[in-house]
PDB file of C-alpha atoms in Angstrom:
ATOM      1  CA  MET A 256       0.439 -83.299  36.449  1.00 44.00           C
ATOM      2  CA  THR A 257       0.048 -79.881  35.203  1.00 48.00           C
ATOM      3  CA  THR A 258      -3.084 -80.170  32.991  1.00 54.00           C
ATOM      4  CA  ALA A 259      -4.458 -81.696  35.925  1.00 53.00           C
ATOM      5  CA  LYS A 260      -3.814 -79.328  39.130  1.00 48.00           C
ATOM      6  CA  THR A 261      -5.282 -76.249  36.421  1.00 49.00           C
ATOM      7  CA  LEU A 262      -8.468 -78.229  35.666  1.00 52.00           C
ATOM      8  CA  ALA A 263      -8.925 -78.811  39.428  1.00 49.00           C
ATOM      9  CA  ALA A 264      -8.069 -75.581  40.427  1.00 46.00           C
ATOM     10  CA  THR A 265     -10.786 -74.195  37.448  1.00 48.00           C
ATOM     11  CA  THR A 266     -13.147 -76.742  38.547  1.00 50.00           C
ATOM     12  CA  ALA A 267     -13.226 -75.684  42.074  1.00 46.00           C
ATOM     13  CA  LEU A 268     -13.461 -71.918  40.655  1.00 45.00           C
ATOM     14  CA  PHE A 269     -16.086 -72.927  39.194  1.00 48.00           C
ATOM     15  CA  MET A 270     -18.338 -74.644  42.108  1.00 47.00           C
ATOM     16  CA  LEU A 271     -17.202 -71.856  43.949  1.00 43.00           C
ATOM     17  CA  ALA A 272     -19.061 -69.663  41.371  1.00 44.00           C
ATOM     18  CA  MET A 273     -21.550 -71.123  40.875  1.00 46.00           C
ATOM     19  CA  ALA A 274     -22.314 -71.269  45.083  1.00 42.00           C
ATOM     20  CA  ALA A 275     -22.129 -67.932  45.514  1.00 43.00           C
ATOM     21  CA  SER A 276     -24.514 -67.700  42.774  1.00 45.00           C
ATOM     22  CA  ALA A 277     -26.991 -70.039  44.165  1.00 49.00           C
ATOM     23  CA  ASP A 278     -27.133 -67.834  47.407  1.00 65.00           C
ATOM     24  CA  ALA A 279     -27.570 -64.315  45.385  1.00 82.00           C
ATOM     25  CA  LYS A 280     -31.060 -62.519  46.222  1.00 95.00           C
ATOM     26  CA  THR A 281     -32.463 -61.046  43.678  1.00 97.00           C
ATOM     27  CA  LEU A 282     -35.206 -58.816  44.154  1.00 98.00           C
ATOM     28  CA  ARG A 283     -37.690 -57.917  41.061  1.00 98.00           C
ATOM     29  CA  LEU A 284     -38.626 -54.086  40.577  1.00 98.00           C
ATOM     30  CA  SER A 285     -41.583 -53.118  38.512  1.00 98.00           C
ATOM     31  CA  HIS A 286     -42.332 -49.985  36.828  1.00 97.00           C
ATOM     32  CA  ASN A 287     -44.303 -48.622  34.114  1.00 93.00           C
ATOM     33  CA  ASN A 288     -41.913 -46.133  32.031  1.00 91.00           C
ATOM     34  CA  PRO A 289     -39.943 -46.752  29.166  1.00 90.00           C
ATOM     35  CA  GLU A 290     -35.910 -48.434  29.190  1.00 93.00           C
ATOM     36  CA  ASP A 291     -34.595 -44.228  27.807  1.00 88.00           C
ATOM     37  CA  HIS A 292     -36.706 -42.825  30.810  1.00 89.00           C
ATOM     38  CA  PRO A 293     -35.268 -40.882  33.719  1.00 90.00           C
ATOM     39  CA  VAL A 294     -36.532 -43.359  36.309  1.00 94.00           C
ATOM     40  CA  HIS A 295     -35.152 -46.790  35.035  1.00 95.00           C
ATOM     41  CA  VAL A 296     -31.871 -45.227  34.027  1.00 95.00           C
ATOM     42  CA  SER A 297     -31.956 -43.762  38.036  1.00 96.00           C
ATOM     43  CA  MET A 298     -32.943 -47.652  38.670  1.00 98.00           C
ATOM     44  CA  GLN A 299     -30.173 -49.013  37.160  1.00 98.00           C
ATOM     45  CA  LYS A 300     -27.676 -46.911  38.486  1.00 97.00           C
ATOM     46  CA  MET A 301     -29.136 -47.923  41.857  1.00 98.00           C
ATOM     47  CA  ALA A 302     -29.125 -51.583  40.956  1.00 98.00           C
ATOM     48  CA  ASP A 303     -25.214 -51.462  39.628  1.00 98.00           C
ATOM     49  CA  GLU A 304     -24.603 -50.057  42.824  1.00 98.00           C
ATOM     50  CA  VAL A 305     -26.379 -52.797  45.003  1.00 98.00           C
ATOM     51  CA  GLU A 306     -24.690 -55.915  42.998  1.00 98.00           C
ATOM     52  CA  ALA A 307     -21.134 -53.955  43.499  1.00 98.00           C
ATOM     53  CA  ALA A 308     -22.213 -53.336  47.506  1.00 98.00           C
ATOM     54  CA  THR A 309     -22.394 -56.663  47.908  1.00 97.00           C
ATOM     55  CA  ASP A 310     -20.005 -58.444  45.585  1.00 97.00           C
ATOM     56  CA  GLY A 311     -22.913 -59.683  44.031  1.00 97.00           C
ATOM     57  CA  ALA A 312     -24.531 -61.467  47.086  1.00 97.00           C
ATOM     58  CA  LEU A 313     -28.001 -58.984  46.417  1.00 98.00           C
ATOM     59  CA  LYS A 314     -28.823 -57.907  43.000  1.00 98.00           C
ATOM     60  CA  ILE A 315     -32.152 -56.454  41.607  1.00 98.00           C
ATOM     61  CA  ARG A 316     -34.158 -57.111  38.152  1.00 98.00           C
ATOM     62  CA  ILE A 317     -35.562 -54.535  36.822  1.00 98.00           C
ATOM     63  CA  TYR A 318     -38.981 -55.163  34.585  1.00 98.00           C
ATOM     64  CA  PRO A 319     -39.637 -52.107  32.775  1.00 96.00           C
ATOM     65  CA  ASN A 320     -42.795 -51.288  30.614  1.00 94.00           C
ATOM     66  CA  GLY A 321     -46.079 -52.426  33.267  1.00 94.00           C
ATOM     67  CA  GLN A 322     -44.650 -56.477  32.377  1.00 95.00           C
ATOM     68  CA  LEU A 323     -46.020 -57.191  35.644  1.00 96.00           C
ATOM     69  CA  GLY A 324     -48.946 -55.201  35.642  1.00 93.00           C
ATOM     70  CA  SER A 325     -50.147 -51.424  35.589  1.00 92.00           C
ATOM     71  CA  GLN A 326     -48.877 -49.330  39.306  1.00 93.00           C
ATOM     72  CA  ARG A 327     -51.883 -50.152  41.259  1.00 93.00           C
ATOM     73  CA  GLU A 328     -51.641 -54.187  40.371  1.00 95.00           C
ATOM     74  CA  SER A 329     -47.521 -53.809  41.544  1.00 96.00           C
ATOM     75  CA  THR A 330     -48.446 -52.177  44.016  1.00 96.00           C
ATOM     76  CA  GLU A 331     -50.958 -54.380  45.484  1.00 97.00           C
ATOM     77  CA  GLN A 332     -48.375 -56.986  44.721  1.00 97.00           C
ATOM     78  CA  VAL A 333     -45.767 -55.760  46.618  1.00 97.00           C
ATOM     79  CA  GLN A 334     -48.590 -55.606  49.128  1.00 96.00           C
ATOM     80  CA  ASN A 335     -49.172 -59.000  48.896  1.00 96.00           C
ATOM     81  CA  CYS A 336     -45.302 -60.148  48.759  1.00 96.00           C
ATOM     82  CA  SER A 337     -46.201 -61.758  45.342  1.00 97.00           C
ATOM     83  CA  LEU A 338     -43.309 -58.991  44.035  1.00 98.00           C
ATOM     84  CA  ASP A 339     -40.610 -57.569  45.840  1.00 98.00           C
ATOM     85  CA  MET A 340     -40.035 -53.741  44.922  1.00 98.00           C
ATOM     86  CA  ALA A 341     -42.176 -51.484  42.555  1.00 98.00           C
ATOM     87  CA  LYS A 342     -42.773 -47.962  41.453  1.00 97.00           C
ATOM     88  CA  SER A 343     -45.258 -46.100  41.790  1.00 96.00           C
ATOM     89  CA  ASN A 344     -46.019 -42.201  42.260  1.00 94.00           C
ATOM     90  CA  THR A 345     -47.772 -40.763  45.773  1.00 94.00           C
ATOM     91  CA  SER A 346     -51.264 -40.482  43.647  1.00 89.00           C
ATOM     92  CA  GLU A 347     -51.562 -43.997  42.980  1.00 90.00           C
ATOM     93  CA  LEU A 348     -50.185 -44.835  46.809  1.00 94.00           C
ATOM     94  CA  GLU A 349     -52.685 -42.459  48.370  1.00 91.00           C
ATOM     95  CA  ALA A 350     -55.030 -45.532  48.522  1.00 90.00           C
ATOM     96  CA  PHE A 351     -52.509 -47.637  50.002  1.00 94.00           C
ATOM     97  CA  ALA A 352     -50.929 -45.448  52.357  1.00 93.00           C
ATOM     98  CA  PRO A 353     -53.096 -42.462  52.855  1.00 90.00           C
ATOM     99  CA  VAL A 354     -50.345 -40.253  54.390  1.00 92.00           C
ATOM    100  CA  TYR A 355     -48.984 -40.083  50.573  1.00 94.00           C
ATOM    101  CA  ALA A 356     -52.170 -37.386  49.881  1.00 90.00           C
ATOM    102  CA  ALA A 357     -50.293 -35.048  51.184  1.00 92.00           C
ATOM    103  CA  PHE A 358     -48.126 -34.960  48.153  1.00 94.00           C
ATOM    104  CA  ASN A 359     -51.179 -35.073  45.985  1.00 92.00           C
ATOM    105  CA  LEU A 360     -52.910 -31.803  46.953  1.00 95.00           C
ATOM    106  CA  PRO A 361     -52.545 -28.814  44.353  1.00 96.00           C
ATOM    107  CA  TYR A 362     -50.323 -26.030  44.607  1.00 96.00           C
ATOM    108  CA  MET A 363     -48.451 -27.483  47.684  1.00 95.00           C
ATOM    109  CA  PHE A 364     -45.001 -26.298  47.037  1.00 95.00           C
ATOM    110  CA  GLN A 365     -44.234 -23.402  46.204  1.00 91.00           C
ATOM    111  CA  SER A 366     -41.389 -23.991  43.953  1.00 90.00           C
ATOM    112  CA  GLU A 367     -39.209 -27.267  43.411  1.00 89.00           C
ATOM    113  CA  GLU A 368     -36.846 -25.896  45.341  1.00 92.00           C
ATOM    114  CA  HIS A 369     -39.542 -26.447  49.036  1.00 95.00           C
ATOM    115  CA  PHE A 370     -40.349 -30.453  47.344  1.00 95.00           C
ATOM    116  CA  ASP A 371     -36.942 -31.035  46.835  1.00 94.00           C
ATOM    117  CA  LYS A 372     -36.501 -29.595  50.686  1.00 95.00           C
ATOM    118  CA  VAL A 373     -39.212 -31.872  51.790  1.00 96.00           C
ATOM    119  CA  ILE A 374     -38.662 -35.328  50.111  1.00 96.00           C
ATOM    120  CA  THR A 375     -34.519 -34.794  50.961  1.00 94.00           C
ATOM    121  CA  GLY A 376     -35.390 -34.223  54.903  1.00 95.00           C
ATOM    122  CA  GLU A 377     -37.197 -35.257  57.914  1.00 96.00           C
ATOM    123  CA  ILE A 378     -40.541 -34.449  56.182  1.00 96.00           C
ATOM    124  CA  GLY A 379     -40.540 -37.202  53.213  1.00 96.00           C
ATOM    125  CA  GLN A 380     -38.537 -39.535  56.112  1.00 95.00           C
ATOM    126  CA  SER A 381     -41.270 -39.495  57.816  1.00 95.00           C
ATOM    127  CA  ILE A 382     -44.009 -40.374  55.525  1.00 95.00           C
ATOM    128  CA  LEU A 383     -41.719 -42.767  53.881  1.00 95.00           C
ATOM    129  CA  ASP A 384     -41.614 -44.309  57.362  1.00 93.00           C
ATOM    130  CA  LYS A 385     -45.950 -43.729  58.334  1.00 93.00           C
ATOM    131  CA  ALA A 386     -46.099 -45.845  55.124  1.00 93.00           C
ATOM    132  CA  ALA A 387     -44.322 -48.700  55.566  1.00 93.00           C
ATOM    133  CA  GLU A 388     -47.162 -49.762  57.921  1.00 92.00           C
ATOM    134  CA  SER A 389     -49.200 -50.615  55.372  1.00 92.00           C
ATOM    135  CA  GLY A 390     -46.981 -53.278  53.775  1.00 92.00           C
ATOM    136  CA  ILE A 391     -45.079 -50.760  51.397  1.00 94.00           C
ATOM    137  CA  ARG A 392     -41.732 -49.880  52.871  1.00 97.00           C
ATOM    138  CA  GLY A 393     -40.224 -46.608  50.908  1.00 97.00           C
ATOM    139  CA  LEU A 394     -36.515 -46.337  49.398  1.00 98.00           C
ATOM    140  CA  ALA A 395     -36.244 -43.382  47.569  1.00 97.00           C
ATOM    141  CA  TYR A 396     -38.688 -40.144  46.271  1.00 97.00           C
ATOM    142  CA  TYR A 397     -37.723 -40.155  42.720  1.00 97.00           C
ATOM    143  CA  THR A 398     -39.103 -36.515  41.195  1.00 94.00           C
ATOM    144  CA  GLU A 399     -40.919 -36.419  38.432  1.00 89.00           C
ATOM    145  CA  GLY A 400     -41.419 -32.719  38.273  1.00 89.00           C
ATOM    146  CA  ALA A 401     -44.502 -30.608  38.084  1.00 94.00           C
ATOM    147  CA  ARG A 402     -47.674 -31.562  36.438  1.00 96.00           C
ATOM    148  CA  SER A 403     -49.822 -29.732  33.830  1.00 98.00           C
ATOM    149  CA  PHE A 404     -52.592 -29.843  31.201  1.00 98.00           C
ATOM    150  CA  TYR A 405     -52.288 -31.425  27.849  1.00 98.00           C
ATOM    151  CA  THR A 406     -55.232 -31.352  25.440  1.00 97.00           C
ATOM    152  CA  ASN A 407     -56.836 -30.309  22.161  1.00 94.00           C
ATOM    153  CA  LYS A 408     -56.579 -26.519  22.851  1.00 97.00           C
ATOM    154  CA  PRO A 409     -55.096 -24.278  24.899  1.00 98.00           C
ATOM    155  CA  ILE A 410     -56.002 -24.679  28.908  1.00 98.00           C
ATOM    156  CA  LEU A 411     -55.327 -20.415  30.101  1.00 98.00           C
ATOM    157  CA  SER A 412     -58.217 -21.094  33.213  1.00 97.00           C
ATOM    158  CA  PRO A 413     -60.447 -23.393  34.932  1.00 98.00           C
ATOM    159  CA  ALA A 414     -62.815 -22.011  32.330  1.00 97.00           C
ATOM    160  CA  ASP A 415     -61.664 -23.568  29.235  1.00 98.00           C
ATOM    161  CA  LEU A 416     -61.688 -26.770  31.051  1.00 98.00           C
ATOM    162  CA  GLU A 417     -65.601 -26.989  31.746  1.00 97.00           C
ATOM    163  CA  GLY A 418     -66.701 -29.842  30.191  1.00 95.00           C
ATOM    164  CA  MET A 419     -63.625 -31.483  28.816  1.00 98.00           C
ATOM    165  CA  LYS A 420     -62.917 -35.396  29.688  1.00 98.00           C
ATOM    166  CA  ILE A 421     -59.590 -35.122  31.282  1.00 98.00           C
ATOM    167  CA  ARG A 422     -57.846 -38.422  32.115  1.00 98.00           C
ATOM    168  CA  VAL A 423     -56.670 -38.650  35.709  1.00 95.00           C
ATOM    169  CA  GLN A 424     -55.007 -41.671  38.188  1.00 88.00           C
ATOM    170  CA  PRO A 425     -57.058 -43.571  40.169  1.00 84.00           C
ATOM    171  CA  SER A 426     -56.790 -41.710  42.821  1.00 85.00           C
ATOM    172  CA  PRO A 427     -59.727 -39.501  44.553  1.00 88.00           C
ATOM    173  CA  SER A 428     -57.549 -36.205  45.031  1.00 89.00           C
ATOM    174  CA  ALA A 429     -56.713 -36.093  41.050  1.00 92.00           C
ATOM    175  CA  VAL A 430     -60.588 -37.070  40.192  1.00 95.00           C
ATOM    176  CA  ARG A 431     -61.746 -34.185  42.573  1.00 96.00           C
ATOM    177  CA  MET A 432     -59.640 -31.635  41.808  1.00 97.00           C
ATOM    178  CA  VAL A 433     -60.416 -31.992  37.928  1.00 97.00           C
ATOM    179  CA  GLU A 434     -63.872 -32.142  39.564  1.00 97.00           C
ATOM    180  CA  LEU A 435     -63.169 -28.825  40.945  1.00 98.00           C
ATOM    181  CA  LEU A 436     -61.707 -26.956  38.010  1.00 98.00           C
ATOM    182  CA  GLY A 437     -65.203 -28.077  36.043  1.00 97.00           C
ATOM    183  CA  ALA A 438     -63.716 -30.577  33.748  1.00 98.00           C
ATOM    184  CA  ASN A 439     -64.827 -34.256  33.697  1.00 98.00           C
ATOM    185  CA  PRO A 440     -62.465 -36.740  35.560  1.00 98.00           C
ATOM    186  CA  THR A 441     -61.731 -39.800  33.447  1.00 97.00           C
ATOM    187  CA  PRO A 442     -59.801 -42.289  35.124  1.00 93.00           C
ATOM    188  CA  ILE A 443     -57.709 -44.417  32.366  1.00 92.00           C
ATOM    189  CA  GLY A 444     -54.393 -46.584  32.299  1.00 88.00           C
ATOM    190  CA  TRP A 445     -51.794 -45.474  31.330  1.00 89.00           C
ATOM    191  CA  GLY A 446     -51.300 -47.837  28.522  1.00 89.00           C
ATOM    192  CA  GLU A 447     -54.366 -47.309  26.991  1.00 94.00           C
ATOM    193  CA  LEU A 448     -54.013 -43.224  27.254  1.00 97.00           C
ATOM    194  CA  TYR A 449     -52.264 -42.709  23.659  1.00 97.00           C
ATOM    195  CA  SER A 450     -55.092 -43.975  21.727  1.00 97.00           C
ATOM    196  CA  ALA A 451     -57.774 -42.949  23.825  1.00 97.00           C
ATOM    197  CA  LEU A 452     -56.072 -39.700  23.328  1.00 98.00           C
ATOM    198  CA  GLN A 453     -56.225 -40.216  19.877  1.00 97.00           C
ATOM    199  CA  GLN A 454     -59.324 -41.465  19.430  1.00 97.00           C
ATOM    200  CA  GLY A 455     -61.602 -39.231  21.419  1.00 96.00           C
ATOM    201  CA  VAL A 456     -62.181 -41.181  24.484  1.00 97.00           C
ATOM    202  CA  VAL A 457     -60.630 -38.154  26.604  1.00 98.00           C
ATOM    203  CA  ASP A 458     -60.179 -34.586  25.587  1.00 98.00           C
ATOM    204  CA  GLY A 459     -56.476 -34.441  27.444  1.00 98.00           C
ATOM    205  CA  ALA A 460     -54.897 -35.771  30.482  1.00 98.00           C
ATOM    206  CA  GLU A 461     -52.155 -34.191  32.835  1.00 97.00           C
ATOM    207  CA  ASN A 462     -48.828 -34.898  33.184  1.00 96.00           C
ATOM    208  CA  ASN A 463     -45.481 -33.769  33.346  1.00 94.00           C
ATOM    209  CA  PRO A 464     -43.130 -32.078  30.366  1.00 95.00           C
ATOM    210  CA  THR A 465     -42.043 -36.363  29.528  1.00 93.00           C
ATOM    211  CA  ALA A 466     -45.136 -37.739  28.772  1.00 95.00           C
ATOM    212  CA  LEU A 467     -45.218 -35.830  25.196  1.00 97.00           C
ATOM    213  CA  THR A 468     -42.403 -37.616  24.365  1.00 95.00           C
ATOM    214  CA  THR A 469     -41.263 -40.884  25.949  1.00 90.00           C
ATOM    215  CA  ALA A 470     -44.991 -41.922  26.023  1.00 93.00           C
ATOM    216  CA  ARG A 471     -45.567 -39.736  22.448  1.00 96.00           C
ATOM    217  CA  HIS A 472     -49.132 -37.847  23.807  1.00 98.00           C
ATOM    218  CA  GLY A 473     -47.247 -35.373  21.671  1.00 98.00           C
ATOM    219  CA  GLU A 474     -48.162 -36.483  18.414  1.00 98.00           C
ATOM    220  CA  VAL A 475     -52.170 -36.404  19.859  1.00 97.00           C
ATOM    221  CA  SER A 476     -52.406 -33.473  21.973  1.00 98.00           C
ATOM    222  CA  LYS A 477     -51.365 -30.224  20.494  1.00 98.00           C
ATOM    223  CA  HIS A 478     -51.204 -28.251  23.410  1.00 98.00           C
ATOM    224  CA  PHE A 479     -49.454 -28.181  27.286  1.00 98.00           C
ATOM    225  CA  SER A 480     -50.743 -25.537  29.274  1.00 98.00           C
ATOM    226  CA  LEU A 481     -48.009 -24.973  31.752  1.00 97.00           C
ATOM    227  CA  ASP A 482     -50.417 -24.364  35.072  1.00 97.00           C
ATOM    228  CA  GLU A 483     -48.280 -26.207  37.614  1.00 96.00           C
ATOM    229  CA  HIS A 484     -51.007 -27.611  39.427  1.00 97.00           C
ATOM    230  CA  THR A 485     -49.116 -30.419  41.339  1.00 95.00           C
ATOM    231  CA  MET A 486     -45.358 -32.263  41.732  1.00 95.00           C
ATOM    232  CA  ILE A 487     -46.093 -35.769  42.163  1.00 92.00           C
ATOM    233  CA  PRO A 488     -42.885 -37.579  43.246  1.00 95.00           C
ATOM    234  CA  SER A 489     -42.338 -41.593  42.714  1.00 95.00           C
ATOM    235  CA  VAL A 490     -41.772 -43.884  45.242  1.00 97.00           C
ATOM    236  CA  VAL A 491     -39.576 -46.441  45.130  1.00 98.00           C
ATOM    237  CA  PHE A 492     -40.545 -49.786  47.317  1.00 98.00           C
ATOM    238  CA  ILE A 493     -40.098 -52.778  48.975  1.00 98.00           C
ATOM    239  CA  SER A 494     -42.216 -55.241  50.442  1.00 97.00           C
ATOM    240  CA  THR A 495     -42.381 -56.194  53.755  1.00 95.00           C
ATOM    241  CA  CYS A 496     -41.326 -59.740  53.749  1.00 95.00           C
ATOM    242  CA  ALA A 497     -38.307 -58.744  51.159  1.00 97.00           C
ATOM    243  CA  TRP A 498     -36.705 -55.932  53.541  1.00 97.00           C
ATOM    244  CA  ASP A 499     -36.974 -58.514  56.608  1.00 96.00           C
ATOM    245  CA  GLY A 500     -35.397 -61.266  54.294  1.00 96.00           C
ATOM    246  CA  LEU A 501     -32.407 -59.000  53.582  1.00 97.00           C
ATOM    247  CA  SER A 502     -29.441 -58.779  56.116  1.00 97.00           C
ATOM    248  CA  GLU A 503     -28.793 -56.140  57.739  1.00 97.00           C
ATOM    249  CA  GLU A 504     -25.569 -55.408  55.388  1.00 97.00           C
ATOM    250  CA  GLU A 505     -27.760 -55.960  52.733  1.00 98.00           C
ATOM    251  CA  LYS A 506     -30.707 -53.492  53.559  1.00 98.00           C
ATOM    252  CA  ILE A 507     -28.055 -50.657  54.483  1.00 98.00           C
ATOM    253  CA  ALA A 508     -26.567 -51.453  50.795  1.00 98.00           C
ATOM    254  CA  LEU A 509     -30.072 -51.035  49.009  1.00 98.00           C
ATOM    255  CA  SER A 510     -30.747 -47.700  51.299  1.00 97.00           C
ATOM    256  CA  THR A 511     -27.861 -46.355  50.405  1.00 98.00           C
ATOM    257  CA  ALA A 512     -27.493 -47.448  46.508  1.00 98.00           C
ATOM    258  CA  ALA A 513     -30.923 -45.813  46.976  1.00 98.00           C
ATOM    259  CA  ARG A 514     -31.217 -42.798  48.507  1.00 96.00           C
ATOM    260  CA  ASN A 515     -27.990 -42.464  45.632  1.00 97.00           C
ATOM    261  CA  SER A 516     -30.402 -42.889  43.361  1.00 97.00           C
ATOM    262  CA  MET A 517     -32.862 -40.533  44.785  1.00 96.00           C
ATOM    263  CA  ASN A 518     -29.932 -37.729  44.498  1.00 93.00           C
ATOM    264  CA  PHE A 519     -28.849 -38.589  41.114  1.00 95.00           C
ATOM    265  CA  HIS A 520     -32.061 -38.430  39.361  1.00 95.00           C
ATOM    266  CA  SER A 521     -33.173 -35.555  40.649  1.00 91.00           C
ATOM    267  CA  ALA A 522     -30.302 -33.631  39.380  1.00 86.00           C
ATOM    268  CA  GLU A 523     -30.785 -35.623  35.986  1.00 88.00           C
ATOM    269  CA  TRP A 524     -34.696 -35.001  36.152  1.00 91.00           C
ATOM    270  CA  LYS A 525     -34.281 -31.038  35.413  1.00 88.00           C
ATOM    271  CA  LYS A 526     -32.510 -31.959  32.087  1.00 90.00           C
ATOM    272  CA  ALA A 527     -34.444 -34.345  31.217  1.00 90.00           C
ATOM    273  CA  SER A 528     -38.056 -32.084  31.556  1.00 92.00           C
ATOM    274  CA  ASP A 529     -36.417 -29.507  29.402  1.00 92.00           C
ATOM    275  CA  ALA A 530     -35.356 -31.505  26.687  1.00 95.00           C
ATOM    276  CA  ALA A 531     -39.159 -32.766  26.451  1.00 95.00           C
ATOM    277  CA  ILE A 532     -40.376 -29.528  25.955  1.00 96.00           C
ATOM    278  CA  ALA A 533     -38.152 -28.565  23.597  1.00 97.00           C
ATOM    279  CA  GLU A 534     -38.509 -31.776  21.237  1.00 97.00           C
ATOM    280  CA  ALA A 535     -42.859 -31.736  21.634  1.00 97.00           C
ATOM    281  CA  GLN A 536     -42.427 -28.252  20.271  1.00 98.00           C
ATOM    282  CA  SER A 537     -39.623 -28.760  17.970  1.00 98.00           C
ATOM    283  CA  GLU A 538     -40.437 -31.597  16.682  1.00 97.00           C
ATOM    284  CA  MET A 539     -44.100 -32.340  17.347  1.00 98.00           C
ATOM    285  CA  GLY A 540     -45.475 -29.035  16.647  1.00 98.00           C
ATOM    286  CA  VAL A 541     -46.893 -29.114  20.589  1.00 98.00           C
ATOM    287  CA  GLU A 542     -47.189 -25.422  21.673  1.00 98.00           C
ATOM    288  CA  VAL A 543     -46.924 -24.272  24.829  1.00 98.00           C
ATOM    289  CA  HIS A 544     -48.712 -21.727  26.814  1.00 98.00           C
ATOM    290  CA  GLN A 545     -47.364 -19.864  30.349  1.00 97.00           C
ATOM    291  CA  VAL A 546     -50.842 -19.592  32.200  1.00 97.00           C
ATOM    292  CA  ASN A 547     -52.027 -17.432  35.603  1.00 97.00           C
ATOM    293  CA  LYS A 548     -52.111 -20.405  38.677  1.00 96.00           C
ATOM    294  CA  THR A 549     -54.170 -17.748  40.647  1.00 97.00           C
ATOM    295  CA  PRO A 550     -57.669 -18.945  39.165  1.00 98.00           C
ATOM    296  CA  PHE A 551     -56.521 -22.368  39.434  1.00 98.00           C
ATOM    297  CA  ILE A 552     -55.696 -21.899  42.585  1.00 97.00           C
ATOM    298  CA  GLU A 553     -58.406 -20.081  44.161  1.00 97.00           C
ATOM    299  CA  ALA A 554     -60.350 -23.333  42.109  1.00 98.00           C
ATOM    300  CA  VAL A 555     -58.521 -26.349  44.630  1.00 97.00           C
ATOM    301  CA  GLN A 556     -58.884 -23.984  47.855  1.00 96.00           C
ATOM    302  CA  PRO A 557     -61.376 -26.674  48.935  1.00 97.00           C
ATOM    303  CA  MET A 558     -59.895 -29.778  49.258  1.00 95.00           C
ATOM    304  CA  TYR A 559     -57.473 -28.133  51.805  1.00 93.00           C
ATOM    305  CA  ASP A 560     -60.737 -28.746  54.130  1.00 91.00           C
ATOM    306  CA  GLU A 561     -61.843 -31.420  52.826  1.00 92.00           C
ATOM    307  CA  ALA A 562     -58.325 -33.291  52.953  1.00 89.00           C
ATOM    308  CA  THR A 563     -57.825 -32.205  56.717  1.00 89.00           C
ATOM    309  CA  GLU A 564     -61.297 -32.659  57.975  1.00 89.00           C
ATOM    310  CA  GLY A 565     -61.117 -35.528  61.096  1.00 85.00           C
ATOM    311  CA  ASN A 566     -57.811 -36.043  59.937  1.00 89.00           C
ATOM    312  CA  PRO A 567     -55.420 -34.075  62.268  1.00 92.00           C
ATOM    313  CA  GLU A 568     -52.521 -35.795  61.496  1.00 90.00           C
ATOM    314  CA  LEU A 569     -53.216 -35.021  57.833  1.00 91.00           C
ATOM    315  CA  ALA A 570     -53.784 -31.390  59.047  1.00 93.00           C
ATOM    316  CA  LYS A 571     -50.110 -31.283  61.101  1.00 94.00           C
ATOM    317  CA  LEU A 572     -48.485 -32.370  58.064  1.00 94.00           C
ATOM    318  CA  ILE A 573     -49.327 -29.944  55.437  1.00 94.00           C
ATOM    319  CA  ASP A 574     -48.503 -27.191  57.744  1.00 94.00           C
ATOM    320  CA  GLN A 575     -45.218 -28.854  58.265  1.00 96.00           C
ATOM    321  CA  ILE A 576     -44.772 -29.117  54.154  1.00 96.00           C
ATOM    322  CA  ARG A 577     -46.260 -25.277  53.854  1.00 94.00           C
ATOM    323  CA  ALA A 578     -43.789 -23.746  56.681  1.00 95.00           C
ATOM    324  CA  ALA A 579     -40.662 -25.674  55.106  1.00 95.00           C
ATOM    325  CA  ALA A 580     -41.054 -23.520  52.230  1.00 91.00           C
ATOM    326  CA  GLN A 581     -39.812 -20.849  54.838  1.00 83.00           C
TER     327      GLN A 581
END
């Protein structure tokens, strides 16, 4: 009898577990970084917190390394509700939600502190809310530091970029910036960039220091010039369809976990960026160059007039971001 009762109890527990598993929702999240990248680590923290907060009723399955498509392809899938969640940076998101263009203007932020104040405050939230009208509801910003040029020679002034082919993201702002600095902007997919640098299809690219190490670009580009032209965050976002399918409790759990992962990521990013610079120099032979930013700032000023012409909403947003530096 005891054995029969034990078997019955075990079977009941198994059936309950199976029922709970069947009721669980799993959100698929796509990004283009490797699993050891700080972005992936921060996403995993978010996923773990969501699962714990909902007792397993809501889970996030993360697909790294562009398994589900490029950033642009993943964003399109989220927008048309064929993918639940994705990560992209505001440079590429500008094509889907123009309000993100404010982040992409060069030398918008005076310091990392200024940048952090914007993305964690009311201004950053207002941008996420506005972008949600385009079908991509932002949950968190992930800082990815300042972007600089890495090439086959030092870039100490805009004159050094004259005639060079520089890989850019498929972003109007990125293309225009490189044009104003005198180079030839060349859009190339992230996954193709290493071979493009290696084979001389492009002379250089621009990104944060971790691109030198996690993507191994420091093996083929030996000069990293700290002009720090932009601080472009990534955004973790969810489709309108997936969001509307969550209960209120699940929405709160996901929003809270995303915010907590953003704060975690900000704290960890600085360490990862510094470590990447050190590794690129010591193990890859990359030379890091300090840069006088003034001529770069002067060269790209036309972008501000072009961006705000006929767009009072963006002009107001730019004024708010600048005022936040005070």
